[in-house]
CSV table of C-alpha atoms and ligand atoms in Angstrom, one decimal:
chain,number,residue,atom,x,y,z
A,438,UNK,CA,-0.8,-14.3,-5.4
A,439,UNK,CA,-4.4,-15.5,-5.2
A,440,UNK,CA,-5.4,-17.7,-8.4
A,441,UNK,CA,-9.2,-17.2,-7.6
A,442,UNK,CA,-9.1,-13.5,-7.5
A,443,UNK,CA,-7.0,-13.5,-11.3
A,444,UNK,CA,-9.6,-15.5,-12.3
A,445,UNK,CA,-12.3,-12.9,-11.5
A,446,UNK,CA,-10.6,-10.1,-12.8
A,447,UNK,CA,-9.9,-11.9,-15.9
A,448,UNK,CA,-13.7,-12.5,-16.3
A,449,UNK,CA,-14.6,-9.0,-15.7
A,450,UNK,CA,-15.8,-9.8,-12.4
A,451,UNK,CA,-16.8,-6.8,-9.9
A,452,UNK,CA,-15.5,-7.9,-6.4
A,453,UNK,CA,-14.0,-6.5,-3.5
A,454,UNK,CA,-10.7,-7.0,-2.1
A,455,UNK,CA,-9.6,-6.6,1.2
A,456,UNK,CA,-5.9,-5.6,1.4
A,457,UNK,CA,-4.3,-8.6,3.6
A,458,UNK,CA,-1.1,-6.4,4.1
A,459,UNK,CA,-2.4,-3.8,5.7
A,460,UNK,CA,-0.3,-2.3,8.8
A,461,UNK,CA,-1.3,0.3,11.3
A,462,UNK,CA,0.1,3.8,9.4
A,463,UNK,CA,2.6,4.7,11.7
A,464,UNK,CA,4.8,1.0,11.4
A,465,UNK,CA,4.6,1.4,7.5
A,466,UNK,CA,4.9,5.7,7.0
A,467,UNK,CA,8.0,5.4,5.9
A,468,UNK,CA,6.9,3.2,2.9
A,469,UNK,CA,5.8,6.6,1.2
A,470,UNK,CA,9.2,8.1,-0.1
A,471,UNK,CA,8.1,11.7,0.8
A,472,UNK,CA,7.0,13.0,4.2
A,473,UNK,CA,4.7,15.1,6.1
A,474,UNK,CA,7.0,18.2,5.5
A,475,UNK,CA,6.5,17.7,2.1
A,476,UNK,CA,2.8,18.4,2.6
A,477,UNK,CA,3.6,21.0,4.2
A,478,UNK,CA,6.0,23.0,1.9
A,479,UNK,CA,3.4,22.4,-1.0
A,480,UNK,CA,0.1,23.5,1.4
A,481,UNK,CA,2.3,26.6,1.6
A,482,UNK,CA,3.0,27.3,-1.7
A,483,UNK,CA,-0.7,26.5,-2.9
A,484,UNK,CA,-1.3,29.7,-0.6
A,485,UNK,CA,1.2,31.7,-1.5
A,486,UNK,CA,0.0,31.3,-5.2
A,487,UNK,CA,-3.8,31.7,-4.3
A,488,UNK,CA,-3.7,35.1,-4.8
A,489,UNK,CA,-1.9,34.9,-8.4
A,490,UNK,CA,-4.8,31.9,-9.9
A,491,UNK,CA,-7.4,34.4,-8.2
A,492,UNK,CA,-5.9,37.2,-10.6
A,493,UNK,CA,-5.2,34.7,-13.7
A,494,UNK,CA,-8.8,33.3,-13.1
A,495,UNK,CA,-11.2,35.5,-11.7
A,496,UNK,CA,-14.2,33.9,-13.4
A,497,UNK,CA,-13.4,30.7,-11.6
A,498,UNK,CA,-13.5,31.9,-7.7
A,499,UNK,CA,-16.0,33.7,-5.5
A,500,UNK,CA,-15.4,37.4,-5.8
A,501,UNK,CA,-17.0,37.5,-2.2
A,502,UNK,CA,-15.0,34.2,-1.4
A,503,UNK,CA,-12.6,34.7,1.9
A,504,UNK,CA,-9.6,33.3,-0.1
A,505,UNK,CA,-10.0,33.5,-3.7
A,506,UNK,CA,-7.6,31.7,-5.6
A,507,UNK,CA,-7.4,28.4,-3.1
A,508,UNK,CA,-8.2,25.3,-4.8
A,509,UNK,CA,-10.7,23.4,-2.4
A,510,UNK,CA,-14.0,21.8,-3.3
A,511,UNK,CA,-17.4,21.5,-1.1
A,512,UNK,CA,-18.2,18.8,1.5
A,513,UNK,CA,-21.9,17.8,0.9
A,514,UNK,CA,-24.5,15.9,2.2
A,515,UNK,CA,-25.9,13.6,0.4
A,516,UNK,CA,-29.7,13.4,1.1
A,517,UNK,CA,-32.3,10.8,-1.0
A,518,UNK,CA,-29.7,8.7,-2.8
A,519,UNK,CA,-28.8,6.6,0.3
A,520,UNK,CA,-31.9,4.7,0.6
A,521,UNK,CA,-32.1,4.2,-2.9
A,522,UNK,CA,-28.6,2.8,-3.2
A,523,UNK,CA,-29.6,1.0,0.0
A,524,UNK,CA,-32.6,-0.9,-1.7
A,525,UNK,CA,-30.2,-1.7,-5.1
A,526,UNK,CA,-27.3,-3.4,-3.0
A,527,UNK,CA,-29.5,-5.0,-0.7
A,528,UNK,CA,-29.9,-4.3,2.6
A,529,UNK,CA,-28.5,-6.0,5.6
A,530,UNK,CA,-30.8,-6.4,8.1
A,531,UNK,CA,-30.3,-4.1,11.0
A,532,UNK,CA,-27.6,-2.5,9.4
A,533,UNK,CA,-27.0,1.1,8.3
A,534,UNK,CA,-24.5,2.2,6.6
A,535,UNK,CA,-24.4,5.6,8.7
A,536,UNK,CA,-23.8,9.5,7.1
A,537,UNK,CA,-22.6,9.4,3.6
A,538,UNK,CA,-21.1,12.6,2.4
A,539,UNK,CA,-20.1,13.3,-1.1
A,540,UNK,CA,-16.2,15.4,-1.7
A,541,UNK,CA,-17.1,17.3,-5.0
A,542,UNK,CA,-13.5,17.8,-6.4
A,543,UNK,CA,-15.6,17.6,-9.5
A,544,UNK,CA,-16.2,21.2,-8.5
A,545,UNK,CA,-12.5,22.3,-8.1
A,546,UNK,CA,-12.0,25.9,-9.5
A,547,UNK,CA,-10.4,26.5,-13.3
A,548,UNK,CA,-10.1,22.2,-14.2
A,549,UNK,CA,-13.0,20.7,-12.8
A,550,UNK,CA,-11.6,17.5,-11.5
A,551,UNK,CA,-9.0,16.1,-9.0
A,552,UNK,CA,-6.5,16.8,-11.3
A,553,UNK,CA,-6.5,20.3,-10.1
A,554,UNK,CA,-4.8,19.2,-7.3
A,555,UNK,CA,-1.4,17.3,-8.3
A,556,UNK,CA,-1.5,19.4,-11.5
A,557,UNK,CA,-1.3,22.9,-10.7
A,558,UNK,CA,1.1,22.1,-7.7
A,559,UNK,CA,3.4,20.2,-10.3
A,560,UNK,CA,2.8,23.6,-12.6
A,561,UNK,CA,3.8,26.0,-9.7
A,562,UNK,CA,6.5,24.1,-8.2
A,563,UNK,CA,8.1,24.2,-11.9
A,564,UNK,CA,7.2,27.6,-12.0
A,565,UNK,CA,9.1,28.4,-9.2
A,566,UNK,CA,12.5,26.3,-9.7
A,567,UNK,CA,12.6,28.0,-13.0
A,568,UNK,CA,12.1,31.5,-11.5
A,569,UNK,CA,14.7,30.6,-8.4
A,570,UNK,CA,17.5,33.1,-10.2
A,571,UNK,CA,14.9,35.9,-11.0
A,572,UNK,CA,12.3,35.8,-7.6
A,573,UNK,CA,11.2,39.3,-8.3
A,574,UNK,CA,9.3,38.4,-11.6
A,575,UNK,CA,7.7,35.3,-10.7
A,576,UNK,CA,4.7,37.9,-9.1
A,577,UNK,CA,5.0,40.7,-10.9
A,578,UNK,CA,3.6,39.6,-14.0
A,579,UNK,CA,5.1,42.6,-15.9
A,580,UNK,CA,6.8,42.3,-18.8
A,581,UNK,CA,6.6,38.2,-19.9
A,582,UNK,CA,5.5,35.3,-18.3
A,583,UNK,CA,7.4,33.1,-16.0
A,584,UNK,CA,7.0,30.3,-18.1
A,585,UNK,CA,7.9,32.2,-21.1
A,586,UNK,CA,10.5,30.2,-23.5
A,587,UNK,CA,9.8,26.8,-21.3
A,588,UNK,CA,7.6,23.6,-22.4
A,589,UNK,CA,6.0,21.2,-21.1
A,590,UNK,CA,4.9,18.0,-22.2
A,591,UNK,CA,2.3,15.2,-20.0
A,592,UNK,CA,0.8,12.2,-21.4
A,593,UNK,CA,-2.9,11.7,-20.0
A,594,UNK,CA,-6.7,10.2,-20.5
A,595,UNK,CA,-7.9,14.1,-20.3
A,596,UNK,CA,-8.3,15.6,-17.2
A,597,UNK,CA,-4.9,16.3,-16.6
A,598,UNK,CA,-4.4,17.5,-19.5
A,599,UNK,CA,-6.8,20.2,-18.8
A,600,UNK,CA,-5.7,20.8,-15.6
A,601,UNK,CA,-1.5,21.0,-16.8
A,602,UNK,CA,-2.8,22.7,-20.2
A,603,UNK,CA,-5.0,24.9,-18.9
A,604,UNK,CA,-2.4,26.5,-15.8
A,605,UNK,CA,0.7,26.1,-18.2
A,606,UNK,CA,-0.6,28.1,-21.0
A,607,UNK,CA,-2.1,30.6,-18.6
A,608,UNK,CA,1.8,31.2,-17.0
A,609,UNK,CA,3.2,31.3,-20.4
A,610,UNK,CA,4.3,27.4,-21.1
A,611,UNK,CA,4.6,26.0,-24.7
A,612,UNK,CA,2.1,23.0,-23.4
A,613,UNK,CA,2.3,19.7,-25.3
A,614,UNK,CA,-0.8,17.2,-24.2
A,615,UNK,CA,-0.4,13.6,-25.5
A,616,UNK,CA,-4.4,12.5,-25.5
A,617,UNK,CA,-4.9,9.0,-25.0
A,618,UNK,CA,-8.0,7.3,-27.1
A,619,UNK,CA,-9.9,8.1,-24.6
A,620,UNK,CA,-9.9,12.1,-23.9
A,621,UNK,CA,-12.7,13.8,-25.1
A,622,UNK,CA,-13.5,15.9,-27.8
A,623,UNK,CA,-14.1,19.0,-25.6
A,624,UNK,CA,-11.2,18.5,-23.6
A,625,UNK,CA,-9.1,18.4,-26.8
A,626,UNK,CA,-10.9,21.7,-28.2
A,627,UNK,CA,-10.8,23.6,-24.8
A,628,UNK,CA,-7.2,23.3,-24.6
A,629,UNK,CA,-6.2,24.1,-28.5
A,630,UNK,CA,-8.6,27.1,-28.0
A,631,UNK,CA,-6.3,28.2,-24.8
A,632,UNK,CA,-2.7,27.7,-27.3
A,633,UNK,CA,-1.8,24.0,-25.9
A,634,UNK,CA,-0.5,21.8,-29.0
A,635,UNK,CA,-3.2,18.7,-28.6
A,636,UNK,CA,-1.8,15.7,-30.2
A,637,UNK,CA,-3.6,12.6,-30.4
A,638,UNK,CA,-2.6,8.8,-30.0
A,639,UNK,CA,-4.6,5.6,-30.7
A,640,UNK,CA,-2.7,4.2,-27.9
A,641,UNK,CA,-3.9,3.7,-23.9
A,642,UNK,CA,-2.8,5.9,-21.0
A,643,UNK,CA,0.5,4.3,-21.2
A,644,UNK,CA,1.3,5.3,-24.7
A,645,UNK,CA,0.7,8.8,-24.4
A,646,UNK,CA,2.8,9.0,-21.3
A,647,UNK,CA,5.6,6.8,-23.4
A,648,UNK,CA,5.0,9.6,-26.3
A,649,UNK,CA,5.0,12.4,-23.5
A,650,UNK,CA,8.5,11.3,-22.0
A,651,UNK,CA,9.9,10.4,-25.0
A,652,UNK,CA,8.7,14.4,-26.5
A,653,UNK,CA,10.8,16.0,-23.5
A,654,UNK,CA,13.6,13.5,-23.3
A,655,UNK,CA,17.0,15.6,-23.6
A,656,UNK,CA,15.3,18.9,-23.6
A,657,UNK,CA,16.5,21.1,-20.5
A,658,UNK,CA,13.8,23.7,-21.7
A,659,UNK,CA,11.2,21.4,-21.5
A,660,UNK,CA,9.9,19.4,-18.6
A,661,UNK,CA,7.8,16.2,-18.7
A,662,UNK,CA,4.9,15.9,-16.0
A,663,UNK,CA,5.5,12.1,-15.0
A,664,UNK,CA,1.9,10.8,-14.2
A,665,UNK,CA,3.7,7.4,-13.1
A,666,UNK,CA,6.3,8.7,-11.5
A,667,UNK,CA,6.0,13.0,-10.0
A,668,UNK,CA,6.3,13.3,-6.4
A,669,UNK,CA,5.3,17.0,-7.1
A,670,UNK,CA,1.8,16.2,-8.3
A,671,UNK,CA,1.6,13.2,-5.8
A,672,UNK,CA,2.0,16.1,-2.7
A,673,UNK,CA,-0.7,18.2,-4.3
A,674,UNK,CA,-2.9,16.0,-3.8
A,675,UNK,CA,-1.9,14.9,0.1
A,676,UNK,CA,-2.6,18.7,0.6
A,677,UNK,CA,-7.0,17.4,0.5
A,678,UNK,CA,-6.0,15.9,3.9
A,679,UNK,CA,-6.2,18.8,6.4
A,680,UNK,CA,-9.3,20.8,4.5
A,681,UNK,CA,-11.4,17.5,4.7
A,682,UNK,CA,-10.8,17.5,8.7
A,683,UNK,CA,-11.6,21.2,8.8
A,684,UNK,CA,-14.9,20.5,6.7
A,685,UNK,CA,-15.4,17.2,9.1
A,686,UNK,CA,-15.2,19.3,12.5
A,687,UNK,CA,-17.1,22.5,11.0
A,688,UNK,CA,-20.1,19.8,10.5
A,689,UNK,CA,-19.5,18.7,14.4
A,690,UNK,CA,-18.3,15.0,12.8
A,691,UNK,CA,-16.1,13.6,14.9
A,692,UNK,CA,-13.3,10.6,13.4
A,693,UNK,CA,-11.9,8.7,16.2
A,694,UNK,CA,-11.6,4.8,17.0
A,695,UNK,CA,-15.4,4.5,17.7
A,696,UNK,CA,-16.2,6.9,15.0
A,697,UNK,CA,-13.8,5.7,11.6
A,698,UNK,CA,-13.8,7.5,8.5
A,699,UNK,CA,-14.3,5.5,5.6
A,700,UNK,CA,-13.1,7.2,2.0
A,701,UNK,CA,-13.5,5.8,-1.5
A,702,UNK,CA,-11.2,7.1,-4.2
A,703,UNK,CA,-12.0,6.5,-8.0
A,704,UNK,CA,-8.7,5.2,-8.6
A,705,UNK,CA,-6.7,5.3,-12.3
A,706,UNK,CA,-2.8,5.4,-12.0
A,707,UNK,CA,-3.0,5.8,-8.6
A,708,UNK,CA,-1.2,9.3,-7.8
A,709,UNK,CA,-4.6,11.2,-6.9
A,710,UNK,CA,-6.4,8.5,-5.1
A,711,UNK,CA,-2.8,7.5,-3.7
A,712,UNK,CA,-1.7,11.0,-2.8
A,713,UNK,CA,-5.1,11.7,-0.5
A,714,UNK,CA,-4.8,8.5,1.4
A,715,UNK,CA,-1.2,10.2,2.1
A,716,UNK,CA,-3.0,13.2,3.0
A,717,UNK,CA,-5.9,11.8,5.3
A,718,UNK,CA,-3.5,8.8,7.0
A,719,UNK,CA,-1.5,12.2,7.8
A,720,UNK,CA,-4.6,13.8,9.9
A,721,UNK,CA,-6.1,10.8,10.8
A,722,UNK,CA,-3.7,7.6,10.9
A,723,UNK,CA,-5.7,4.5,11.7
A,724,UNK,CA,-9.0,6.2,12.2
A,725,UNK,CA,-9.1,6.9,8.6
A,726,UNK,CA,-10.1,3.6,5.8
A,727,UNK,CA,-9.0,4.5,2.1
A,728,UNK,CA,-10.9,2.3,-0.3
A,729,UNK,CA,-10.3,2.5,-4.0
A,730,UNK,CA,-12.4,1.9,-7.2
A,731,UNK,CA,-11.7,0.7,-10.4
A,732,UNK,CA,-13.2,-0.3,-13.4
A,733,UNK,CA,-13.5,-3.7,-14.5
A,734,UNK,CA,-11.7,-3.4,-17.7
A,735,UNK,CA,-9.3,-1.4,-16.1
A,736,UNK,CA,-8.1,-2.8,-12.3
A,737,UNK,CA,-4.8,-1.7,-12.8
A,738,UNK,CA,-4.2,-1.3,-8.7
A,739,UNK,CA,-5.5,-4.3,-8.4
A,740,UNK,CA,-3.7,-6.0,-10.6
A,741,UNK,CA,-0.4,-4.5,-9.3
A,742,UNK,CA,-1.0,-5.0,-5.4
A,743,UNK,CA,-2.2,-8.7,-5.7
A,744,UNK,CA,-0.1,-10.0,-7.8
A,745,UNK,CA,3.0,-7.8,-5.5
A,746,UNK,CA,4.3,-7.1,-9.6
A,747,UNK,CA,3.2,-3.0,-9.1
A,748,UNK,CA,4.3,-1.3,-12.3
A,749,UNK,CA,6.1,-4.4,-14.1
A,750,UNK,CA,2.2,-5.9,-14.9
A,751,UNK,CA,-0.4,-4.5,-17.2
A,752,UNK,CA,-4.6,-5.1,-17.1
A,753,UNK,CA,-3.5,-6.4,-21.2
A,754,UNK,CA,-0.7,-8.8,-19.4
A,755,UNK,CA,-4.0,-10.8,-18.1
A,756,UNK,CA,-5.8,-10.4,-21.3
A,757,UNK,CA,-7.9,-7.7,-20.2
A,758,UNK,CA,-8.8,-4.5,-22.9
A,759,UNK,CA,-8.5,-1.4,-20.6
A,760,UNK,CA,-11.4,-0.1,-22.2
A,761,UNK,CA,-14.1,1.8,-20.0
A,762,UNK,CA,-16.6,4.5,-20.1
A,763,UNK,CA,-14.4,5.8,-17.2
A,764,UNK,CA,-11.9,8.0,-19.2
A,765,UNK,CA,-10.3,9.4,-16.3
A,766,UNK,CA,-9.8,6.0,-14.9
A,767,UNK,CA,-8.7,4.0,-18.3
A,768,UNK,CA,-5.2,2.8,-16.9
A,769,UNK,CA,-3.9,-0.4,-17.6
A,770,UNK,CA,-0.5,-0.2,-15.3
A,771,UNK,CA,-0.5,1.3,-11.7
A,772,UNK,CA,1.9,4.1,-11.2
A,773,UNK,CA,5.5,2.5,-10.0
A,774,UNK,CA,6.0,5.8,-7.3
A,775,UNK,CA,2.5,4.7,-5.6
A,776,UNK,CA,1.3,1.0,-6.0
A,777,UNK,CA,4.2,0.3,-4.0
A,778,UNK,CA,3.9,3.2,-1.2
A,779,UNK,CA,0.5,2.4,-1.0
A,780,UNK,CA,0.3,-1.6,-0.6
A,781,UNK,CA,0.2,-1.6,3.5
A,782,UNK,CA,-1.5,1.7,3.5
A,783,UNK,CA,-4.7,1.2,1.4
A,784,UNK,CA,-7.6,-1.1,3.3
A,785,UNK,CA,-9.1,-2.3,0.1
A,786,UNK,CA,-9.9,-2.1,-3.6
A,787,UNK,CA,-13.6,-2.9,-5.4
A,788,UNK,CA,-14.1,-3.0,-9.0
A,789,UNK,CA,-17.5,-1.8,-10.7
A,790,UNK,CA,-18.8,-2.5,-14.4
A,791,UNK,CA,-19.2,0.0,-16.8
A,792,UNK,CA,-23.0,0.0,-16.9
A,793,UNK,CA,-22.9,0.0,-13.1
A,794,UNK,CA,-21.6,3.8,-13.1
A,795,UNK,CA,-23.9,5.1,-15.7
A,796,UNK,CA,-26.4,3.8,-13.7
A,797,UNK,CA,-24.7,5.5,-11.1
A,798,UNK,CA,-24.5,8.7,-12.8
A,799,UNK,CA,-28.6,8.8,-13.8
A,800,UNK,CA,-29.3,8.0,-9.9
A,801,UNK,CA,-27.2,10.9,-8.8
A,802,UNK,CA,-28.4,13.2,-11.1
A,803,UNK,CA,-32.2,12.2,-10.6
A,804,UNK,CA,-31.8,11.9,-6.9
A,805,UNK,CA,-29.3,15.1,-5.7
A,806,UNK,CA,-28.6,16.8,-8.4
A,807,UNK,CA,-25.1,16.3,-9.1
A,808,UNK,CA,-24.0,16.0,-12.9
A,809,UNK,CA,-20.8,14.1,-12.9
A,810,UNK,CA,-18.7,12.1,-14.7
A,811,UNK,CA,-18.6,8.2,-15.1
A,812,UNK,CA,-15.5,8.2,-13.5
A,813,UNK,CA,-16.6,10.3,-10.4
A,814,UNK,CA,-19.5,7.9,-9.3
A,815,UNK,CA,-17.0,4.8,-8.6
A,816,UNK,CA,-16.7,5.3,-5.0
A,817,UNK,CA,-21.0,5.4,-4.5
A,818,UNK,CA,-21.5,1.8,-4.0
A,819,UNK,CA,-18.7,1.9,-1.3
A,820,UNK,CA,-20.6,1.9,2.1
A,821,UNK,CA,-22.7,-0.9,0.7
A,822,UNK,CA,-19.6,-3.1,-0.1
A,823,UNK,CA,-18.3,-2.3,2.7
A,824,UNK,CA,-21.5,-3.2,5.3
A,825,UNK,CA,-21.4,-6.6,3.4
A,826,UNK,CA,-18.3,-7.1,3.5
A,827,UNK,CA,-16.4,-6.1,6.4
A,828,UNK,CA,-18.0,-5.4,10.4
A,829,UNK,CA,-17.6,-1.5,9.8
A,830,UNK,CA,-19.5,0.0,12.6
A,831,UNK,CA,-22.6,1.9,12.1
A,832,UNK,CA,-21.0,5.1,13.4
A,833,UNK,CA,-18.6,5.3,10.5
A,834,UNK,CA,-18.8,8.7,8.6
A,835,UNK,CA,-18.6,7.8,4.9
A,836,UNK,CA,-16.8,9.9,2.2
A,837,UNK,CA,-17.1,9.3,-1.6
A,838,UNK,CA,-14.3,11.3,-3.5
A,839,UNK,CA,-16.5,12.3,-6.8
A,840,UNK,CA,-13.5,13.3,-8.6
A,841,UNK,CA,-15.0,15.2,-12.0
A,842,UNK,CA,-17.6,16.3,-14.0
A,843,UNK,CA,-18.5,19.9,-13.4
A,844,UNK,CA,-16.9,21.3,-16.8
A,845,UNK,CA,-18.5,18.5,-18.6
A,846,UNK,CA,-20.6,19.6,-21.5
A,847,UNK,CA,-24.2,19.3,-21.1
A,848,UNK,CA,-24.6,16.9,-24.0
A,849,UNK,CA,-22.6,14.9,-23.1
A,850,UNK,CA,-23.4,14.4,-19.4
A,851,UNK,CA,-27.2,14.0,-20.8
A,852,UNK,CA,-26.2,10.8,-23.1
A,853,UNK,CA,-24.3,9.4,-19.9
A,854,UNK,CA,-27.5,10.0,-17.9
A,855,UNK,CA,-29.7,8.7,-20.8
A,856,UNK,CA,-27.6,5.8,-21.2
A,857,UNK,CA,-27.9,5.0,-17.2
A,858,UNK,CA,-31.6,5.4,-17.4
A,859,UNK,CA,-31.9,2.4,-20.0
A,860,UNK,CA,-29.6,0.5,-17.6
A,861,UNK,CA,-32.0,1.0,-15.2
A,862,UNK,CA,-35.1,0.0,-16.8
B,1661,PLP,C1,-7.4,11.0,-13.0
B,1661,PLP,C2,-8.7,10.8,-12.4
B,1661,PLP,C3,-8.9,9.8,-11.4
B,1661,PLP,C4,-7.8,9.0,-10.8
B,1661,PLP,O1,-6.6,9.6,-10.6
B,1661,PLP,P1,-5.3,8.8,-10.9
B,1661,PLP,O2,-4.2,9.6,-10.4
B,1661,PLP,O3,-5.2,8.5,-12.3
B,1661,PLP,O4,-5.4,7.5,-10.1
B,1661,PLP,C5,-10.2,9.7,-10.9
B,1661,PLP,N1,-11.2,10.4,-11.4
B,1661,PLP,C6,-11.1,11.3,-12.4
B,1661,PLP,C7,-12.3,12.0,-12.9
B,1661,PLP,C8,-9.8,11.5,-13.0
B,1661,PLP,O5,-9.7,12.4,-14.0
């Protein structure tokens, strides 16, 4: 453990940490305790369901789309904001940082964030093991629900909440959502308005997953969706891997030793950022860099990979408050399935203040276009940090993971931009 690094965190320092474990992927695989089968069998059944969300949501998928009903998000350039992030993190001389492209998983159909990934796998897999004695209904639909007489109950900052809320309910769950302070109004209001019991804690992340577990413990009817813990949503979201090399080659990028790809994941308890690196060291071993983001007030990776304690240390352990504009990232313990896995697998971590990402969330809006959440705009300074940082070459392809925002009221997006534009001024 490295006293000068707890120092900075402790001061709410923004830095960048390279991970001084790292091994090549195929000598440390095996430190992720599910495999590329896995993958696999949940890429599968994300297909064989496609059809069903189609029917369940048809407002939320191309009518015109080939495959209505998958849940993928666009790859997009991004255009203008590259020289003006360039010109706010100083640049190098000589040095580019190369193509930058944005992953808008903001823009995943029915949830709008990430979470649409580990959450409705976790929902369908369910789905499934409770329909294993009766396979004939699980499609048909006719009479009641498959989830019909079955709860479930997830603790979470808000997005996953939608996302297991908002797929539960439509299958027929009882859904119980314990909302950390931090969840949003709408997000609350959305859900109650789709039949999910909403109930409400004081607490951080941690509490309303203690509240969540503690709700389901000794119920057989009732299954808790372990944010810390579920391999199920963990696989979801290892299933990005093999889209984002499809999207790569359509665009004629090529990812090989002379070409890396560089990807920076907003990171909270770790399953979604932790769950993609899964998926892209899959496709792309050694050729592919995960970096992950944090807030400040909130490094709870961090905290857990350099200090080697994973889940058995807290953000509050070193005094810090766990309190960020970054809802979806508000965490103060990483998740005791991933931090582990991950620590030979991720290449780094970099922490950004709060007024950083509205600042971040202004410039994108002004610039591309893109309304998104604080939370979503993390992984933007990321080819910067790394050009200063590290001697990535300048034929790296550069992905940031924006990982919500797209169901975000207007309103609220507006005071977020507002808020960045004083920032900047
Ligand atoms: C949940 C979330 C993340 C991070 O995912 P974790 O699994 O908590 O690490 C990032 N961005 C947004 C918008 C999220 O909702």
């Amino acid at each position: 453990m490295s006293p000068a690094i707890l120092d900075d965190i402790r001061a709410y320092r923004p830095l960048f940490w390279i991970n001084p474990l790292l091994e090549p992927y195929q000598t440390v695989r095996s430190d992720i305790p599910v495999g590329s089968g896995e993958i696999e069998t949940a890429r599968a059944r994300m297909a064989r369901w496609a059809p069903q969300l189609a029917n369940l949501f048809p407002d939320a998928f191309d009518s015109d789309s080939d495959e209505p009903g998958t849940i993928e998000s666009p790859l997009v350039d991004l255009a203008r904001i590259p020289a003006v992030l360039a010109e706010r993190y100083g640049r190098t001389p000589g040095s580019d940082p190369g193509r930058i492209l944005l992953k808008l998983d903001s823009h995943l159909p029915v949830s709008g964030s990430i979470k649409a990934r580990g959450g409705f796998h976790e929902v369908l897999a369910l789905t499934e093991r409770i329909a294993e004695h009766d396979a004939d209904t699980i499609f048909s639909f006719t009479g009641q629900l498959p989830g019909a007489g079955q709860m479930i109950t997830v603790g979470s900052t808000g997005n996953l909440g939608l996302s297991i809320g908002i797929l539960g309910a439509a299958l027929g769950f009882s859904v119980t959502v314990h909302m950390s302070r931090d969840a949003r109004r709408w997000k609350k209001e959305l859900l109650r308005s789709r039949g999910v019991v909403v109930i409400e804690h004081g607490g951080d992340f941690g509490a309303a997953v203690a509240a969540g577990r503690a709700d389901a413990a000794g119920n057989p009817r009732c299954h808790f969706v372990d944010d810390e813990r579920s391999t199920d949503l963990f696989v979801g979201y290892a299933v990005a891997g093999r889209p984002l090399r499809r999207q790569l080659e359509a665009r004629g990028i090529e990812v090989d030793a002379d070409h890396p790809l560089c990807v920076y994941l907003p990171c909270g308890v770790g399953g979604g950022p932790g769950g993609v690196t899964f998926g892209l060291k899959e496709e792309f071993g050694d050729n592919v860099h995960c970096y992950f983001v944090e807030p400040t007030h909130a490094p709870a990776m961090l905290v857990g990979l350099v200090t080697e304690r994973y889940d058995r240390i807290s953000v509050q352990d070193l005094g810090l408050d766990n309190r960020t504009v970054a809802d979806g990232l508000a965490v103060g313990r990483p998740s005791g399935l991933v931090a582990p896995a991950l620590r030979r697998i991720v290449s780094g971590i970099f922490t950004v203040e709060d007024e950083e990402l509205l600042t971040l969330v202004a410039l994108l809006s002004d610039h591309e276009g893109y309304r998104l959440e604080p939370s979503a705009v993390a992984g933007l300074p990321g080819p910067f940090q790394l050009l200063r940082e590290t001697d990535v070459p300048e034929n790296a392809v550069h992905v940031i993971w924006a990982t919500g925002g797209n169901m975000v009221p207007d309103d609220e997006i507006a005071e977020w931009i507002r808020a960045g534009h004083e920032m900047i001024r």
